[in-house]
Amino acid sequence: MRRIVDGGIRLYLVLVLVFLYLPILVMALLAFNKSPLYGLPFEFDLVWFKALAENDRLLKAGMNSILIALANTVVATSLGTMAAVAFGRYSFRGKTIMQALLFPPIAIPWLVIGTAMLVFFFWIGKAIGQPGIARGLHAILLGHVALSLPYVIFVVGARLNDYPKAVEEAAATLGATPWQVFRRVSVPILAPGVVAAALFAFAVSFDQFVISYFLAPSGVTTLPVEIYTSIRKGFTPEINAISTIIIFVSMGLMLIVARFYRFGGERSGNE
């Protein structure tokens, strides 16, 4: 009976993985198919990658997404790490309320948040006599930071709770200044959590469609918005090509990060 249950669990896991990854593998495979209509038999060709290199709209939108995601990663990770340290190591008035306010940006649908941000930026622009400030890359960046901050705070906060405060107190007892304690003790311990939070912030920003769609100015788009627009006009395998590049780059970065950081915990010396 035990063997049947174990076999059923393994089969279930295999089916879940197939369900998740088979569509991605098919999309990546069809990016190398010469036929624009996914005709068979399969003919290997790089024609769609060549077409992608000449598609200025997709490339420009991709560059916008990368720049915004990088800026969001730096800002959200920096602010989120400091907030996580403040929540984890200090007591102050309103702390519980502020922690509770981190959940609505995650729980509320992004459609509602996008609409609220558009109205908010429009109201600010109208108040200062600059209605054009309601939409732009600056608004997209602020919106992405607002969405990414709770994730960063939770990820870094979870790492912060994994080691006792006594470690920092011991360093302070030995004569280290608060800055030295943070730089030489806290930062190395928090590093895996900070890296994971940074990757999360980058993914949330790079993949964000709703906020970018609502706050993007005329003539400026991000990659998710441009892909959505292209699909409405007629799907082309160039989208498969750029998606395949993104998948391979993302997996490469994850493998590199996993090589240097043990997210699954410390290993014993005998392993």
PDB file of C-alpha atoms in Angstrom:
ATOM      1  CA  MET A   1       0.000   0.000   0.000  1.00  0.00           C
ATOM      2  CA  ARG A   2       2.840   2.345   0.901  1.00  0.00           C
ATOM      3  CA  ARG A   3       4.472   1.713  -2.462  1.00  0.00           C
ATOM      4  CA  ILE A   4       1.225   2.533  -4.302  1.00  0.00           C
ATOM      5  CA  VAL A   5       0.856   5.824  -2.410  1.00  0.00           C
ATOM      6  CA  ASP A   6       4.471   6.804  -3.145  1.00  0.00           C
ATOM      7  CA  GLY A   7       4.003   5.942  -6.813  1.00  0.00           C
ATOM      8  CA  GLY A   8       0.823   8.012  -6.957  1.00  0.00           C
ATOM      9  CA  ILE A   9       2.581  11.000  -5.403  1.00  0.00           C
ATOM     10  CA  ARG A  10       5.458  10.746  -7.876  1.00  0.00           C
ATOM     11  CA  LEU A  11       3.040  10.461 -10.786  1.00  0.00           C
ATOM     12  CA  TYR A  12       1.143  13.516  -9.556  1.00  0.00           C
ATOM     13  CA  LEU A  13       4.358  15.539  -9.308  1.00  0.00           C
ATOM     14  CA  VAL A  14       5.408  14.448 -12.796  1.00  0.00           C
ATOM     15  CA  LEU A  15       2.030  15.483 -14.223  1.00  0.00           C
ATOM     16  CA  VAL A  16       2.244  18.890 -12.502  1.00  0.00           C
ATOM     17  CA  LEU A  17       5.728  19.495 -13.902  1.00  0.00           C
ATOM     18  CA  VAL A  18       4.611  18.416 -17.376  1.00  0.00           C
ATOM     19  CA  PHE A  19       1.599  20.724 -17.154  1.00  0.00           C
ATOM     20  CA  LEU A  20       3.830  23.648 -16.143  1.00  0.00           C
ATOM     21  CA  TYR A  21       6.785  23.160 -18.459  1.00  0.00           C
ATOM     22  CA  LEU A  22       5.417  21.453 -21.575  1.00  0.00           C
ATOM     23  CA  PRO A  23       3.813  24.640 -22.986  1.00  0.00           C
ATOM     24  CA  ILE A  24       7.071  26.524 -22.387  1.00  0.00           C
ATOM     25  CA  LEU A  25       9.102  23.837 -24.144  1.00  0.00           C
ATOM     26  CA  VAL A  26       6.700  23.786 -27.100  1.00  0.00           C
ATOM     27  CA  MET A  27       6.867  27.589 -27.410  1.00  0.00           C
ATOM     28  CA  ALA A  28      10.675  27.549 -27.297  1.00  0.00           C
ATOM     29  CA  LEU A  29      10.798  24.748 -29.866  1.00  0.00           C
ATOM     30  CA  LEU A  30       8.468  26.564 -32.268  1.00  0.00           C
ATOM     31  CA  ALA A  31      10.701  29.641 -32.090  1.00  0.00           C
ATOM     32  CA  PHE A  32      13.174  27.623 -34.175  1.00  0.00           C
ATOM     33  CA  ASN A  33      10.560  26.428 -36.676  1.00  0.00           C
ATOM     34  CA  LYS A  34      10.807  28.009 -40.112  1.00  0.00           C
ATOM     35  CA  SER A  35       7.061  27.970 -40.740  1.00  0.00           C
ATOM     36  CA  PRO A  36       5.213  31.150 -39.642  1.00  0.00           C
ATOM     37  CA  LEU A  37       2.071  29.081 -39.078  1.00  0.00           C
ATOM     38  CA  TYR A  38       3.772  26.346 -37.028  1.00  0.00           C
ATOM     39  CA  GLY A  39       3.488  23.933 -39.915  1.00  0.00           C
ATOM     40  CA  LEU A  40       4.879  20.427 -39.826  1.00  0.00           C
ATOM     41  CA  PRO A  41       7.268  18.801 -40.490  1.00  0.00           C
ATOM     42  CA  PHE A  42       9.529  20.860 -38.255  1.00  0.00           C
ATOM     43  CA  GLU A  43      12.250  22.783 -40.116  1.00  0.00           C
ATOM     44  CA  PHE A  44      15.010  24.192 -37.926  1.00  0.00           C
ATOM     45  CA  ASP A  45      15.778  27.828 -38.746  1.00  0.00           C
ATOM     46  CA  LEU A  46      16.802  31.045 -36.969  1.00  0.00           C
ATOM     47  CA  VAL A  47      14.626  33.206 -39.199  1.00  0.00           C
ATOM     48  CA  TRP A  48      12.477  34.463 -36.305  1.00  0.00           C
ATOM     49  CA  PHE A  49      15.488  35.497 -34.263  1.00  0.00           C
ATOM     50  CA  LYS A  50      16.727  37.434 -37.301  1.00  0.00           C
ATOM     51  CA  ALA A  51      13.291  39.041 -37.639  1.00  0.00           C
ATOM     52  CA  LEU A  52      13.396  39.893 -33.930  1.00  0.00           C
ATOM     53  CA  ALA A  53      16.723  41.677 -34.410  1.00  0.00           C
ATOM     54  CA  GLU A  54      14.978  43.946 -36.923  1.00  0.00           C
ATOM     55  CA  ASN A  55      11.840  44.533 -34.852  1.00  0.00           C
ATOM     56  CA  ASP A  56      12.567  47.902 -33.260  1.00  0.00           C
ATOM     57  CA  ARG A  57       9.287  48.048 -31.324  1.00  0.00           C
ATOM     58  CA  LEU A  58       9.838  44.765 -29.499  1.00  0.00           C
ATOM     59  CA  LEU A  59      13.505  45.532 -28.817  1.00  0.00           C
ATOM     60  CA  LYS A  60      12.746  49.020 -27.515  1.00  0.00           C
ATOM     61  CA  ALA A  61       9.927  47.718 -25.340  1.00  0.00           C
ATOM     62  CA  GLY A  62      12.225  44.996 -24.012  1.00  0.00           C
ATOM     63  CA  MET A  63      14.908  47.566 -23.189  1.00  0.00           C
ATOM     64  CA  ASN A  64      12.334  49.699 -21.355  1.00  0.00           C
ATOM     65  CA  SER A  65      11.261  46.669 -19.324  1.00  0.00           C
ATOM     66  CA  ILE A  66      14.859  45.788 -18.440  1.00  0.00           C
ATOM     67  CA  LEU A  67      15.748  49.347 -17.391  1.00  0.00           C
ATOM     68  CA  ILE A  68      12.599  49.761 -15.312  1.00  0.00           C
ATOM     69  CA  ALA A  69      13.056  46.314 -13.731  1.00  0.00           C
ATOM     70  CA  LEU A  70      16.692  47.054 -12.836  1.00  0.00           C
ATOM     71  CA  ALA A  71      15.810  50.432 -11.333  1.00  0.00           C
ATOM     72  CA  ASN A  72      12.914  48.867  -9.464  1.00  0.00           C
ATOM     73  CA  THR A  73      15.184  46.106  -8.162  1.00  0.00           C
ATOM     74  CA  VAL A  74      17.705  48.589  -6.760  1.00  0.00           C
ATOM     75  CA  VAL A  75      15.118  50.895  -5.190  1.00  0.00           C
ATOM     76  CA  ALA A  76      12.711  48.236  -3.881  1.00  0.00           C
ATOM     77  CA  THR A  77      15.485  45.990  -2.531  1.00  0.00           C
ATOM     78  CA  SER A  78      17.239  48.866  -0.761  1.00  0.00           C
ATOM     79  CA  LEU A  79      14.079  50.292   0.803  1.00  0.00           C
ATOM     80  CA  GLY A  80      12.609  46.864   1.522  1.00  0.00           C
ATOM     81  CA  THR A  81      15.759  45.601   3.225  1.00  0.00           C
ATOM     82  CA  MET A  82      15.925  48.647   5.480  1.00  0.00           C
ATOM     83  CA  ALA A  83      12.218  48.294   6.288  1.00  0.00           C
ATOM     84  CA  ALA A  84      12.635  44.585   7.064  1.00  0.00           C
ATOM     85  CA  VAL A  85      15.520  45.334   9.432  1.00  0.00           C
ATOM     86  CA  ALA A  86      13.458  48.060  11.113  1.00  0.00           C
ATOM     87  CA  PHE A  87      10.479  45.718  11.550  1.00  0.00           C
ATOM     88  CA  GLY A  88      12.626  42.825  12.746  1.00  0.00           C
ATOM     89  CA  ARG A  89      15.003  44.592  15.097  1.00  0.00           C
ATOM     90  CA  TYR A  90      13.190  47.645  16.459  1.00  0.00           C
ATOM     91  CA  SER A  91       9.956  48.438  18.277  1.00  0.00           C
ATOM     92  CA  PHE A  92       8.112  51.674  17.525  1.00  0.00           C
ATOM     93  CA  ARG A  93       4.615  53.097  17.613  1.00  0.00           C
ATOM     94  CA  GLY A  94       2.405  51.965  14.754  1.00  0.00           C
ATOM     95  CA  LYS A  95       4.610  48.991  13.859  1.00  0.00           C
ATOM     96  CA  THR A  96       1.737  46.478  13.828  1.00  0.00           C
ATOM     97  CA  ILE A  97      -0.438  48.718  11.662  1.00  0.00           C
ATOM     98  CA  MET A  98       2.386  49.324   9.201  1.00  0.00           C
ATOM     99  CA  GLN A  99       3.062  45.587   8.937  1.00  0.00           C
ATOM    100  CA  ALA A 100      -0.642  44.951   8.323  1.00  0.00           C
ATOM    101  CA  LEU A 101      -0.622  47.537   5.520  1.00  0.00           C
ATOM    102  CA  LEU A 102       1.899  45.403   3.619  1.00  0.00           C
ATOM    103  CA  PHE A 103      -0.771  42.818   2.766  1.00  0.00           C
ATOM    104  CA  PRO A 104      -3.274  44.895   0.702  1.00  0.00           C
ATOM    105  CA  PRO A 105      -0.883  45.467  -2.255  1.00  0.00           C
ATOM    106  CA  ILE A 106      -0.526  41.671  -2.485  1.00  0.00           C
ATOM    107  CA  ALA A 107      -4.170  40.782  -1.847  1.00  0.00           C
ATOM    108  CA  ILE A 108      -5.882  43.519  -3.893  1.00  0.00           C
ATOM    109  CA  PRO A 109      -6.187  42.705  -7.628  1.00  0.00           C
ATOM    110  CA  TRP A 110      -3.622  44.541  -9.731  1.00  0.00           C
ATOM    111  CA  LEU A 111      -6.412  45.890 -11.936  1.00  0.00           C
ATOM    112  CA  VAL A 112      -7.760  47.850  -8.971  1.00  0.00           C
ATOM    113  CA  ILE A 113      -4.270  49.002  -7.967  1.00  0.00           C
ATOM    114  CA  GLY A 114      -3.500  50.106 -11.534  1.00  0.00           C
ATOM    115  CA  THR A 115      -6.704  52.132 -11.742  1.00  0.00           C
ATOM    116  CA  ALA A 116      -6.050  53.701  -8.342  1.00  0.00           C
ATOM    117  CA  MET A 117      -2.488  54.659  -9.320  1.00  0.00           C
ATOM    118  CA  LEU A 118      -3.646  56.217 -12.587  1.00  0.00           C
ATOM    119  CA  VAL A 119      -6.226  58.317 -10.724  1.00  0.00           C
ATOM    120  CA  PHE A 120      -3.658  59.215  -8.056  1.00  0.00           C
ATOM    121  CA  PHE A 121      -0.997  60.400 -10.513  1.00  0.00           C
ATOM    122  CA  PHE A 122      -3.606  62.266 -12.554  1.00  0.00           C
ATOM    123  CA  TRP A 123      -4.794  64.016  -9.380  1.00  0.00           C
ATOM    124  CA  ILE A 124      -1.227  65.001  -8.475  1.00  0.00           C
ATOM    125  CA  GLY A 125      -0.600  66.306 -11.983  1.00  0.00           C
ATOM    126  CA  LYS A 126      -3.807  68.315 -11.910  1.00  0.00           C
ATOM    127  CA  ALA A 127      -2.977  69.706  -8.467  1.00  0.00           C
ATOM    128  CA  ILE A 128       0.394  71.047  -9.638  1.00  0.00           C
ATOM    129  CA  GLY A 129      -0.875  72.125 -13.055  1.00  0.00           C
ATOM    130  CA  GLN A 130       0.970  69.368 -14.961  1.00  0.00           C
ATOM    131  CA  PRO A 131      -1.609  66.796 -16.143  1.00  0.00           C
ATOM    132  CA  GLY A 132       1.053  65.030 -18.225  1.00  0.00           C
ATOM    133  CA  ILE A 133       2.760  63.750 -15.084  1.00  0.00           C
ATOM    134  CA  ALA A 134      -0.036  61.211 -14.656  1.00  0.00           C
ATOM    135  CA  ARG A 135       1.591  58.794 -17.123  1.00  0.00           C
ATOM    136  CA  GLY A 136       5.242  58.091 -17.879  1.00  0.00           C
ATOM    137  CA  LEU A 137       8.198  55.889 -17.060  1.00  0.00           C
ATOM    138  CA  HIS A 138       8.544  57.616 -13.687  1.00  0.00           C
ATOM    139  CA  ALA A 139       4.951  56.642 -12.827  1.00  0.00           C
ATOM    140  CA  ILE A 140       5.553  53.059 -13.981  1.00  0.00           C
ATOM    141  CA  LEU A 141       8.693  52.827 -11.829  1.00  0.00           C
ATOM    142  CA  LEU A 142       6.911  54.156  -8.738  1.00  0.00           C
ATOM    143  CA  GLY A 143       4.046  51.748  -9.323  1.00  0.00           C
ATOM    144  CA  HIS A 144       6.405  48.792  -9.665  1.00  0.00           C
ATOM    145  CA  VAL A 145       8.291  49.792  -6.514  1.00  0.00           C
ATOM    146  CA  ALA A 146       5.026  50.010  -4.582  1.00  0.00           C
ATOM    147  CA  LEU A 147       4.106  46.482  -5.697  1.00  0.00           C
ATOM    148  CA  SER A 148       7.565  45.006  -5.083  1.00  0.00           C
ATOM    149  CA  LEU A 149       8.191  46.432  -1.610  1.00  0.00           C
ATOM    150  CA  PRO A 150       5.930  44.023   0.329  1.00  0.00           C
ATOM    151  CA  TYR A 151       7.538  40.993  -1.331  1.00  0.00           C
ATOM    152  CA  VAL A 152      11.033  42.259  -0.539  1.00  0.00           C
ATOM    153  CA  ILE A 153      10.130  42.997   3.079  1.00  0.00           C
ATOM    154  CA  PHE A 154       8.616  39.542   3.590  1.00  0.00           C
ATOM    155  CA  VAL A 155      11.514  37.669   1.956  1.00  0.00           C
ATOM    156  CA  VAL A 156      14.248  39.606   3.774  1.00  0.00           C
ATOM    157  CA  GLY A 157      12.227  39.521   6.998  1.00  0.00           C
ATOM    158  CA  ALA A 158      11.976  35.731   6.799  1.00  0.00           C
ATOM    159  CA  ARG A 159      15.755  35.503   6.450  1.00  0.00           C
ATOM    160  CA  LEU A 160      16.186  37.946   9.328  1.00  0.00           C
ATOM    161  CA  ASN A 161      14.107  35.724  11.602  1.00  0.00           C
ATOM    162  CA  ASP A 162      16.324  32.718  10.843  1.00  0.00           C
ATOM    163  CA  TYR A 163      19.172  33.913  13.039  1.00  0.00           C
ATOM    164  CA  PRO A 164      18.955  35.322  16.591  1.00  0.00           C
ATOM    165  CA  LYS A 165      19.494  38.937  17.490  1.00  0.00           C
ATOM    166  CA  ALA A 166      22.133  37.749  19.970  1.00  0.00           C
ATOM    167  CA  VAL A 167      24.620  37.451  17.076  1.00  0.00           C
ATOM    168  CA  GLU A 168      24.461  41.217  16.504  1.00  0.00           C
ATOM    169  CA  GLU A 169      24.510  41.894  20.247  1.00  0.00           C
ATOM    170  CA  ALA A 170      27.671  39.796  20.595  1.00  0.00           C
ATOM    171  CA  ALA A 171      29.400  41.850  17.906  1.00  0.00           C
ATOM    172  CA  ALA A 172      28.350  45.070  19.631  1.00  0.00           C
ATOM    173  CA  THR A 173      29.638  43.723  22.946  1.00  0.00           C
ATOM    174  CA  LEU A 174      33.042  43.138  21.343  1.00  0.00           C
ATOM    175  CA  GLY A 175      33.261  46.817  20.421  1.00  0.00           C
ATOM    176  CA  ALA A 176      31.730  47.004  16.951  1.00  0.00           C
ATOM    177  CA  THR A 177      29.846  50.156  16.049  1.00  0.00           C
ATOM    178  CA  PRO A 178      26.233  49.886  14.784  1.00  0.00           C
ATOM    179  CA  TRP A 179      27.457  50.411  11.209  1.00  0.00           C
ATOM    180  CA  GLN A 180      30.146  47.725  11.612  1.00  0.00           C
ATOM    181  CA  VAL A 181      27.571  45.321  13.070  1.00  0.00           C
ATOM    182  CA  PHE A 182      25.296  45.904  10.094  1.00  0.00           C
ATOM    183  CA  ARG A 183      28.051  45.724   7.471  1.00  0.00           C
ATOM    184  CA  ARG A 184      30.094  42.813   8.857  1.00  0.00           C
ATOM    185  CA  VAL A 185      27.451  40.722  10.616  1.00  0.00           C
ATOM    186  CA  SER A 186      23.959  41.505   9.380  1.00  0.00           C
ATOM    187  CA  VAL A 187      24.679  41.984   5.670  1.00  0.00           C
ATOM    188  CA  PRO A 188      26.557  38.658   5.149  1.00  0.00           C
ATOM    189  CA  ILE A 189      23.812  36.765   6.952  1.00  0.00           C
ATOM    190  CA  LEU A 190      21.039  38.587   5.081  1.00  0.00           C
ATOM    191  CA  ALA A 191      22.762  38.295   1.686  1.00  0.00           C
ATOM    192  CA  PRO A 192      20.900  35.165   0.438  1.00  0.00           C
ATOM    193  CA  GLY A 193      17.566  36.708   1.430  1.00  0.00           C
ATOM    194  CA  VAL A 194      18.445  40.027  -0.167  1.00  0.00           C
ATOM    195  CA  VAL A 195      19.484  38.310  -3.410  1.00  0.00           C
ATOM    196  CA  ALA A 196      16.266  36.273  -3.449  1.00  0.00           C
ATOM    197  CA  ALA A 197      14.234  39.421  -2.781  1.00  0.00           C
ATOM    198  CA  ALA A 198      16.068  41.274  -5.563  1.00  0.00           C
ATOM    199  CA  LEU A 199      15.280  38.487  -8.033  1.00  0.00           C
ATOM    200  CA  PHE A 200      11.672  38.560  -6.910  1.00  0.00           C
ATOM    201  CA  ALA A 201      11.495  42.343  -7.343  1.00  0.00           C
ATOM    202  CA  PHE A 202      13.013  42.089 -10.827  1.00  0.00           C
ATOM    203  CA  ALA A 203      10.548  39.370 -11.845  1.00  0.00           C
ATOM    204  CA  VAL A 204       7.535  41.278 -10.489  1.00  0.00           C
ATOM    205  CA  SER A 205       8.565  44.412 -12.399  1.00  0.00           C
ATOM    206  CA  PHE A 206       9.659  42.770 -15.642  1.00  0.00           C
ATOM    207  CA  ASP A 207       6.481  40.685 -15.852  1.00  0.00           C
ATOM    208  CA  GLN A 208       4.098  43.448 -14.730  1.00  0.00           C
ATOM    209  CA  PHE A 209       1.425  44.182 -17.329  1.00  0.00           C
ATOM    210  CA  VAL A 210      -1.484  45.939 -15.612  1.00  0.00           C
ATOM    211  CA  ILE A 211       0.449  48.790 -13.980  1.00  0.00           C
ATOM    212  CA  SER A 212       2.543  49.340 -17.106  1.00  0.00           C
ATOM    213  CA  TYR A 213      -0.559  49.317 -19.323  1.00  0.00           C
ATOM    214  CA  PHE A 214      -2.346  51.931 -17.227  1.00  0.00           C
ATOM    215  CA  LEU A 215       0.624  54.240 -16.614  1.00  0.00           C
ATOM    216  CA  ALA A 216       2.552  53.986 -19.910  1.00  0.00           C
ATOM    217  CA  PRO A 217       2.459  57.219 -21.960  1.00  0.00           C
ATOM    218  CA  SER A 218       1.533  57.287 -25.623  1.00  0.00           C
ATOM    219  CA  GLY A 219       4.269  55.811 -27.814  1.00  0.00           C
ATOM    220  CA  VAL A 220       6.139  54.191 -24.892  1.00  0.00           C
ATOM    221  CA  THR A 221       5.520  50.575 -23.907  1.00  0.00           C
ATOM    222  CA  THR A 222       7.082  47.792 -21.924  1.00  0.00           C
ATOM    223  CA  LEU A 223       7.566  44.264 -23.216  1.00  0.00           C
ATOM    224  CA  PRO A 224       4.384  42.725 -21.703  1.00  0.00           C
ATOM    225  CA  VAL A 225       2.289  45.594 -23.101  1.00  0.00           C
ATOM    226  CA  GLU A 226       3.950  45.342 -26.518  1.00  0.00           C
ATOM    227  CA  ILE A 227       3.431  41.567 -26.650  1.00  0.00           C
ATOM    228  CA  TYR A 228      -0.238  42.049 -25.754  1.00  0.00           C
ATOM    229  CA  THR A 229      -0.590  44.672 -28.485  1.00  0.00           C
ATOM    230  CA  SER A 230       1.169  42.452 -31.028  1.00  0.00           C
ATOM    231  CA  ILE A 231      -1.061  39.482 -30.228  1.00  0.00           C
ATOM    232  CA  ARG A 232      -4.155  41.606 -30.776  1.00  0.00           C
ATOM    233  CA  LYS A 233      -2.915  42.573 -34.246  1.00  0.00           C
ATOM    234  CA  GLY A 234      -1.770  39.079 -35.181  1.00  0.00           C
ATOM    235  CA  PHE A 235       0.566  36.625 -33.483  1.00  0.00           C
ATOM    236  CA  THR A 236       4.035  36.166 -34.984  1.00  0.00           C
ATOM    237  CA  PRO A 237       6.795  33.726 -33.960  1.00  0.00           C
ATOM    238  CA  GLU A 238       9.007  36.722 -33.133  1.00  0.00           C
ATOM    239  CA  ILE A 239       7.252  36.719 -29.773  1.00  0.00           C
ATOM    240  CA  ASN A 240       8.293  33.082 -29.356  1.00  0.00           C
ATOM    241  CA  ALA A 241      11.871  34.114 -30.113  1.00  0.00           C
ATOM    242  CA  ILE A 242      12.075  36.883 -27.527  1.00  0.00           C
ATOM    243  CA  SER A 243      10.242  34.717 -24.972  1.00  0.00           C
ATOM    244  CA  THR A 244      12.769  31.928 -25.539  1.00  0.00           C
ATOM    245  CA  ILE A 245      15.650  34.345 -24.964  1.00  0.00           C
ATOM    246  CA  ILE A 246      14.046  35.558 -21.733  1.00  0.00           C
ATOM    247  CA  ILE A 247      13.539  31.962 -20.531  1.00  0.00           C
ATOM    248  CA  PHE A 248      17.155  30.933 -21.163  1.00  0.00           C
ATOM    249  CA  VAL A 249      18.551  34.115 -19.583  1.00  0.00           C
ATOM    250  CA  SER A 250      16.294  33.742 -16.532  1.00  0.00           C
ATOM    251  CA  MET A 251      17.215  30.092 -16.044  1.00  0.00           C
ATOM    252  CA  GLY A 252      20.892  30.934 -16.458  1.00  0.00           C
ATOM    253  CA  LEU A 253      20.704  33.644 -13.816  1.00  0.00           C
ATOM    254  CA  MET A 254      18.863  31.340 -11.433  1.00  0.00           C
ATOM    255  CA  LEU A 255      21.483  28.615 -11.878  1.00  0.00           C
ATOM    256  CA  ILE A 256      24.283  31.114 -11.246  1.00  0.00           C
ATOM    257  CA  VAL A 257      22.607  32.452  -8.116  1.00  0.00           C
ATOM    258  CA  ALA A 258      21.831  28.953  -6.866  1.00  0.00           C
ATOM    259  CA  ARG A 259      25.494  28.049  -7.388  1.00  0.00           C
ATOM    260  CA  PHE A 260      26.704  30.764  -5.005  1.00  0.00           C
ATOM    261  CA  TYR A 261      23.823  30.841  -2.499  1.00  0.00           C
ATOM    262  CA  ARG A 262      22.367  27.832  -0.719  1.00  0.00           C
ATOM    263  CA  PHE A 263      18.710  28.736  -0.564  1.00  0.00           C
ATOM    264  CA  GLY A 264      17.890  25.294   0.705  1.00  0.00           C
ATOM    265  CA  GLY A 265      19.944  25.779   3.891  1.00  0.00           C
ATOM    266  CA  GLU A 266      23.452  24.964   4.967  1.00  0.00           C
ATOM    267  CA  ARG A 267      24.958  21.621   4.139  1.00  0.00           C
ATOM    268  CA  SER A 268      26.907  19.534   6.567  1.00  0.00           C
ATOM    269  CA  GLY A 269      30.605  19.064   6.113  1.00  0.00           C
ATOM    270  CA  ASN A 270      30.157  15.371   5.304  1.00  0.00           C
ATOM    271  CA  GLU A 271      28.128  16.064   2.158  1.00  0.00           C
TER     272      GLU A 271
END
